[in-house]
Amino acid sequence: MAEDLMHNALSKSRVFRFAPSPNGLLHLGHALSAILNHDLAAACGGRFLLRIEDIDPARSRPEFEAAIYRDLAWLGLNWEKPVRRQSEHLGFYAAALERLKAMGLLYPGFLSRGEVKAQVQAHEAIGGVWPRDPDGAPLYPKQERGLDRDEALAWISEGRQHAWRLDMDKALALAPASLGWSEAGAGPEGETGVVSARPERWGDVILSRPDAPVSYHLAVVLDDAEQGVTDVVRGQDLFHATSVHRLLQSLLGLPAPAYRHHGLVPGPDGRKLSKSNQDTGIAAYREKGLSPTGLRALLAGYGFVFH
Ligand code: GLU
């Protein structure tokens, strides 16, 4: 009986996470995400996790990971330990990739960025319209979907560079037509409430590359499920990516968290903040003498409300 009650209490507890990539210093936008996750968890007696998304070895650096811990501690946030670091779970992601391959949903794409660009330019030069993803990048051509499997495997064993891509049409055929998510924040066009997923807008997304064994999209949905995350609170720049996340969750039989995408903190020049702009880094504000309370006030000044 006591155990049942305990189980119920635990299963009802909401789980939030802040999941930065250690490829630069955290800026005001990261502070906003981290604080929102932390405060929402605290307000409902939920859990707050920190996850280090260091899946891309070329871009992840230990000094940036150390800076994440330092900045979040300075903000006064407490997160559960141990912290999950994606680089320590490669076998877990590889197993999911194999499952998707066994379902016949992945194919190796051999075209280089330059080859894709040349195709797009040739098409546009004769007045054609090449479809683009929500970030404005041209979709990957579909020509390799039907490549002979043995031939493709022979090319791979010859060492030809390739990325494993999701055949979007096959994937969509397996997903429910009603695929969507619950949005407590808003998308860039004010999308809120029950939002329909539109993963087809991304085309044949990459799920694994030779230099990064698993893509952000796949690692993030696997980890959210593995860690029992119930609430994903993150910047609006990832709103459209949620369509791909919902598709992968559906294909892999993973639960759907509730999503809340928050507005982006404007940069000094009105543009998006970037990790390479040192001036808006949390550390820069700290060094200028701002207090954590002052930083919250700065964010509140942009209209962000804390709970
Ligand atoms: N690691 C991602 C980033 O730093 C965020 C992932 C997420 O919140 O889903 O942009």
Coordinates of C-alpha atoms and ligand atoms in Angstrom, one line a residue:
M1 CA 0.0 0.0 0.0
A2 CA 2.7 2.5 1.1
E3 CA 4.7 1.4 -2.0
D4 CA 1.7 2.0 -4.2
L5 CA 1.2 5.5 -2.8
M6 CA 4.9 6.2 -3.3
H7 CA 4.7 5.0 -6.9
N8 CA 1.7 7.2 -7.6
A9 CA 3.4 10.2 -6.0
L10 CA 6.5 9.6 -8.1
S11 CA 4.6 8.9 -11.3
K12 CA 2.6 12.1 -10.9
S13 CA 5.7 14.2 -10.5
R14 CA 6.5 16.3 -13.5
V15 CA 10.0 16.3 -14.9
F16 CA 11.6 19.3 -16.6
R17 CA 15.0 19.6 -18.1
F18 CA 17.4 22.2 -19.4
A19 CA 19.5 20.6 -22.2
P20 CA 22.3 22.9 -23.4
S21 CA 25.0 21.9 -25.9
P22 CA 28.5 22.8 -24.6
N23 CA 29.6 24.5 -27.8
G24 CA 29.8 28.0 -26.6
L25 CA 29.0 30.2 -23.5
L26 CA 25.4 30.4 -22.3
H27 CA 23.6 33.6 -23.2
L28 CA 20.6 35.4 -21.8
G29 CA 18.2 33.2 -23.8
H30 CA 19.7 30.1 -22.1
A31 CA 19.3 31.8 -18.7
L32 CA 15.7 32.3 -19.5
S33 CA 15.2 28.6 -20.5
A34 CA 17.0 27.3 -17.5
I35 CA 15.2 29.6 -15.0
L36 CA 11.8 28.8 -16.5
N37 CA 12.4 25.1 -16.3
H38 CA 13.7 25.4 -12.8
D39 CA 10.9 27.6 -11.5
L40 CA 8.1 25.6 -13.2
A41 CA 9.4 22.4 -11.7
A42 CA 9.7 24.1 -8.3
A43 CA 6.2 25.5 -8.5
C44 CA 4.6 22.0 -9.1
G45 CA 6.9 20.0 -6.8
G46 CA 8.5 18.5 -9.9
R47 CA 12.0 17.6 -10.8
F48 CA 14.6 19.7 -12.7
L49 CA 17.2 17.9 -14.7
L50 CA 20.3 19.2 -16.5
R51 CA 21.4 17.3 -19.6
I52 CA 24.6 18.0 -21.5
E53 CA 24.0 17.6 -25.2
D54 CA 27.6 16.9 -26.2
I55 CA 26.8 14.6 -29.1
D56 CA 28.8 16.5 -31.6
P57 CA 32.5 15.9 -30.8
A58 CA 33.8 18.5 -33.2
R59 CA 31.8 21.3 -31.5
S60 CA 31.7 20.2 -27.8
R61 CA 34.4 21.5 -25.5
P62 CA 35.0 20.7 -21.8
E63 CA 35.5 24.3 -20.9
F64 CA 32.0 25.2 -22.2
E65 CA 30.6 22.3 -20.1
A66 CA 32.4 23.7 -17.0
A67 CA 31.0 27.2 -17.8
I68 CA 27.5 25.7 -17.9
Y69 CA 27.8 24.4 -14.4
R70 CA 29.3 27.6 -13.2
D71 CA 26.7 29.9 -14.8
L72 CA 23.7 27.8 -13.6
A73 CA 25.1 27.6 -10.1
W74 CA 25.6 31.4 -10.1
L75 CA 21.9 31.8 -11.2
G76 CA 21.0 29.9 -8.0
L77 CA 19.5 26.8 -9.8
N78 CA 19.7 23.3 -8.3
W79 CA 19.6 20.3 -10.6
E80 CA 19.6 16.6 -10.0
K81 CA 22.8 14.7 -10.1
P82 CA 24.3 12.8 -11.9
V83 CA 23.9 14.9 -15.0
R84 CA 23.2 12.9 -18.2
R85 CA 25.9 13.5 -20.8
Q86 CA 24.9 12.3 -24.2
S87 CA 28.5 11.3 -25.2
E88 CA 28.2 8.6 -22.5
H89 CA 25.2 6.9 -24.1
L90 CA 26.3 6.3 -27.7
G91 CA 25.3 2.6 -27.6
F92 CA 21.8 3.6 -26.5
Y93 CA 21.3 5.9 -29.5
A94 CA 22.9 3.4 -31.9
A95 CA 20.3 0.7 -30.8
A96 CA 17.5 3.0 -31.8
L97 CA 19.1 3.8 -35.1
E98 CA 19.3 0.1 -35.8
R99 CA 15.6 -0.3 -35.0
L100 CA 14.7 2.4 -37.5
K101 CA 17.0 0.8 -40.1
A102 CA 15.4 -2.6 -39.4
M103 CA 12.0 -0.9 -40.0
G104 CA 13.3 0.1 -43.5
L105 CA 12.9 3.8 -42.7
L106 CA 16.6 4.9 -43.2
Y107 CA 18.8 5.1 -46.2
P108 CA 22.4 6.2 -46.7
G109 CA 22.7 9.6 -48.5
F110 CA 26.0 10.1 -50.3
L111 CA 25.5 13.6 -51.8
S112 CA 27.8 16.3 -50.4
R113 CA 26.5 19.7 -49.5
G114 CA 28.1 21.1 -52.7
E115 CA 26.4 18.5 -54.8
V116 CA 23.0 19.3 -53.3
K117 CA 23.7 23.0 -53.8
A118 CA 24.6 22.5 -57.4
Q119 CA 21.3 20.6 -58.0
V120 CA 19.3 23.3 -56.3
Q121 CA 21.0 26.1 -58.3
A122 CA 20.5 24.2 -61.6
H123 CA 16.8 23.7 -60.8
E124 CA 16.3 27.4 -59.8
A125 CA 18.2 28.6 -62.8
I126 CA 15.5 27.3 -65.1
G127 CA 12.8 28.8 -62.9
G128 CA 12.0 25.8 -60.7
V129 CA 11.1 26.2 -57.0
W130 CA 13.1 24.0 -54.7
P131 CA 11.4 23.3 -51.4
R132 CA 13.0 24.6 -48.2
D133 CA 12.8 23.6 -44.6
P134 CA 11.5 26.0 -41.8
D135 CA 15.1 27.2 -41.3
G136 CA 15.4 28.1 -45.0
A137 CA 17.7 25.2 -46.0
P138 CA 16.9 23.3 -49.2
L139 CA 15.4 19.9 -48.7
Y140 CA 17.7 16.9 -49.5
P141 CA 16.9 15.4 -53.0
K142 CA 14.9 12.2 -52.9
Q143 CA 16.9 10.5 -55.6
E144 CA 18.8 8.1 -53.3
R145 CA 15.8 6.7 -51.6
G146 CA 15.5 3.8 -54.1
L147 CA 19.3 3.1 -54.3
D148 CA 20.0 -0.6 -54.5
R149 CA 20.8 -1.7 -50.9
D150 CA 23.8 -3.9 -51.8
E151 CA 25.3 -1.2 -53.9
A152 CA 24.9 1.3 -51.1
L153 CA 26.5 -1.1 -48.6
A154 CA 29.4 -1.7 -51.0
W155 CA 29.9 2.1 -51.2
I156 CA 29.9 2.3 -47.4
S157 CA 32.5 -0.4 -47.1
E158 CA 34.6 1.4 -49.6
G159 CA 34.6 4.3 -47.1
R160 CA 32.4 6.7 -49.0
Q161 CA 31.1 9.5 -46.8
H162 CA 27.4 9.2 -46.1
A163 CA 24.7 10.2 -43.6
W164 CA 21.8 8.0 -42.6
R165 CA 18.6 9.8 -43.5
L166 CA 14.9 9.2 -42.7
D167 CA 12.8 8.5 -45.7
M168 CA 10.1 11.0 -44.8
D169 CA 7.4 9.5 -47.0
K170 CA 7.8 6.0 -45.5
A171 CA 7.9 7.4 -42.0
L172 CA 4.8 9.5 -42.5
A173 CA 3.0 6.4 -43.8
L174 CA 3.5 4.8 -40.4
A175 CA 2.6 7.8 -38.3
P176 CA -1.0 8.7 -37.4
A177 CA -2.5 11.5 -39.5
S178 CA -3.5 13.3 -36.3
L179 CA 0.1 13.6 -35.1
G180 CA 0.4 16.8 -33.0
W181 CA 1.4 18.1 -29.6
S182 CA 0.2 20.2 -26.7
E183 CA 1.7 23.6 -26.8
A184 CA 1.5 25.7 -23.7
G185 CA 3.8 28.5 -25.1
A186 CA 3.6 29.6 -28.8
G187 CA 5.3 29.1 -32.1
P188 CA 6.7 32.0 -34.2
E189 CA 3.3 32.6 -35.7
G190 CA 1.4 32.3 -32.5
E191 CA 0.6 28.6 -32.8
T192 CA -0.6 27.4 -29.5
G193 CA -2.9 24.8 -27.8
V194 CA -3.1 21.6 -29.9
V195 CA -0.6 22.0 -32.7
S196 CA -0.5 19.7 -35.8
A197 CA 2.9 18.3 -36.5
R198 CA 4.2 18.9 -40.0
P199 CA 7.4 16.9 -40.2
E200 CA 7.3 16.7 -44.0
R201 CA 8.4 20.3 -44.0
W202 CA 11.9 19.0 -43.1
G203 CA 12.3 16.4 -45.8
D204 CA 14.6 13.5 -45.3
V205 CA 16.3 14.6 -42.1
I206 CA 19.7 13.3 -41.0
L207 CA 19.7 10.9 -38.1
S208 CA 23.4 9.9 -38.1
R209 CA 26.6 11.3 -39.7
P210 CA 30.1 9.9 -39.6
D211 CA 31.3 12.8 -37.5
A212 CA 28.3 12.8 -35.1
P213 CA 26.9 9.3 -34.6
V214 CA 23.4 10.4 -33.8
S215 CA 21.6 13.6 -34.7
Y216 CA 20.2 16.1 -32.2
H217 CA 16.6 15.1 -33.2
L218 CA 17.1 11.4 -32.4
A219 CA 19.1 11.9 -29.2
V220 CA 16.7 14.5 -27.8
V221 CA 13.6 12.3 -28.1
L222 CA 15.4 9.2 -26.8
D223 CA 16.8 11.0 -23.8
D224 CA 13.5 12.8 -23.0
A225 CA 11.8 9.4 -22.9
E226 CA 14.6 7.7 -21.0
Q227 CA 14.6 10.4 -18.3
G228 CA 10.8 10.5 -18.0
V229 CA 10.6 14.1 -19.1
T230 CA 7.0 15.3 -19.0
D231 CA 7.5 18.9 -19.9
V232 CA 9.8 20.3 -22.6
V233 CA 10.4 24.1 -22.1
R234 CA 12.7 25.6 -24.6
G235 CA 13.2 28.5 -27.1
Q236 CA 10.9 29.2 -30.0
D237 CA 13.8 28.5 -32.4
L238 CA 13.1 24.8 -31.7
F239 CA 9.3 25.0 -32.2
H240 CA 9.4 23.6 -35.8
A241 CA 11.8 20.9 -34.8
T242 CA 9.1 19.5 -32.5
S243 CA 7.3 18.2 -35.6
V244 CA 10.3 15.9 -36.3
H245 CA 10.5 15.0 -32.6
R246 CA 6.8 14.0 -32.5
L247 CA 7.3 11.8 -35.6
L248 CA 10.3 10.0 -34.1
Q249 CA 8.4 9.5 -30.8
S250 CA 5.6 8.0 -32.8
L251 CA 7.9 5.7 -34.8
L252 CA 9.7 4.5 -31.7
G253 CA 6.7 4.2 -29.5
L254 CA 7.9 6.9 -27.1
P255 CA 5.5 9.0 -25.0
A256 CA 4.9 12.7 -26.0
P257 CA 5.9 15.3 -23.4
A258 CA 3.9 18.6 -23.2
Y259 CA 5.8 21.4 -24.9
R260 CA 6.1 25.1 -24.0
H261 CA 8.2 27.2 -26.4
H262 CA 9.1 30.6 -25.1
G263 CA 9.9 33.7 -27.0
L264 CA 13.5 34.6 -27.8
V265 CA 15.5 37.2 -26.0
P266 CA 16.4 39.9 -28.6
G267 CA 20.0 40.6 -29.2
P268 CA 21.4 44.1 -28.8
D269 CA 21.1 44.6 -32.6
G270 CA 17.6 43.2 -32.6
R271 CA 18.9 39.9 -34.0
K272 CA 19.0 36.4 -32.5
L273 CA 21.4 36.0 -29.7
S274 CA 24.3 33.7 -30.4
K275 CA 26.8 31.8 -28.3
S276 CA 29.6 33.6 -30.2
N277 CA 28.4 37.0 -29.0
Q278 CA 30.3 37.2 -25.7
D279 CA 28.6 40.5 -24.6
T280 CA 25.3 38.8 -23.9
G281 CA 26.8 35.8 -22.1
I282 CA 25.7 35.1 -18.6
A283 CA 29.3 35.2 -17.5
A284 CA 29.7 38.7 -19.1
Y285 CA 26.8 40.0 -17.0
R286 CA 28.2 38.4 -13.9
E287 CA 31.6 40.0 -14.6
K288 CA 30.0 43.4 -15.1
G289 CA 28.6 43.1 -11.5
L290 CA 25.0 42.2 -12.2
S291 CA 23.4 39.9 -9.6
P292 CA 21.3 36.8 -10.4
T293 CA 18.3 38.9 -9.2
G294 CA 19.3 41.7 -11.5
L295 CA 19.5 39.2 -14.4
R296 CA 16.0 38.0 -13.7
A297 CA 14.9 41.6 -13.6
L298 CA 16.6 42.2 -17.0
L299 CA 14.6 39.3 -18.5
A300 CA 11.4 40.4 -16.9
G301 CA 12.1 43.8 -18.5
Y302 CA 11.8 42.0 -21.9
G303 CA 8.3 40.8 -20.8
F304 CA 9.2 37.3 -19.7
V305 CA 7.2 36.2 -16.7
F306 CA 8.5 33.8 -14.1
H307 CA 6.3 31.6 -11.9
Ligands
GLU1 N1 20.7 21.1 -27.1 C1 19.8 22.1 -27.7 C2 20.4 23.4 -27.8 O1 21.3 23.7 -27.1 C3 18.5 22.2 -27.0 C4 17.7 20.9 -27.0 C5 16.3 21.0 -26.5 O2 16.0 21.8 -25.6 O3 15.5 20.3 -26.9 O4 20.0 24.2 -28.6

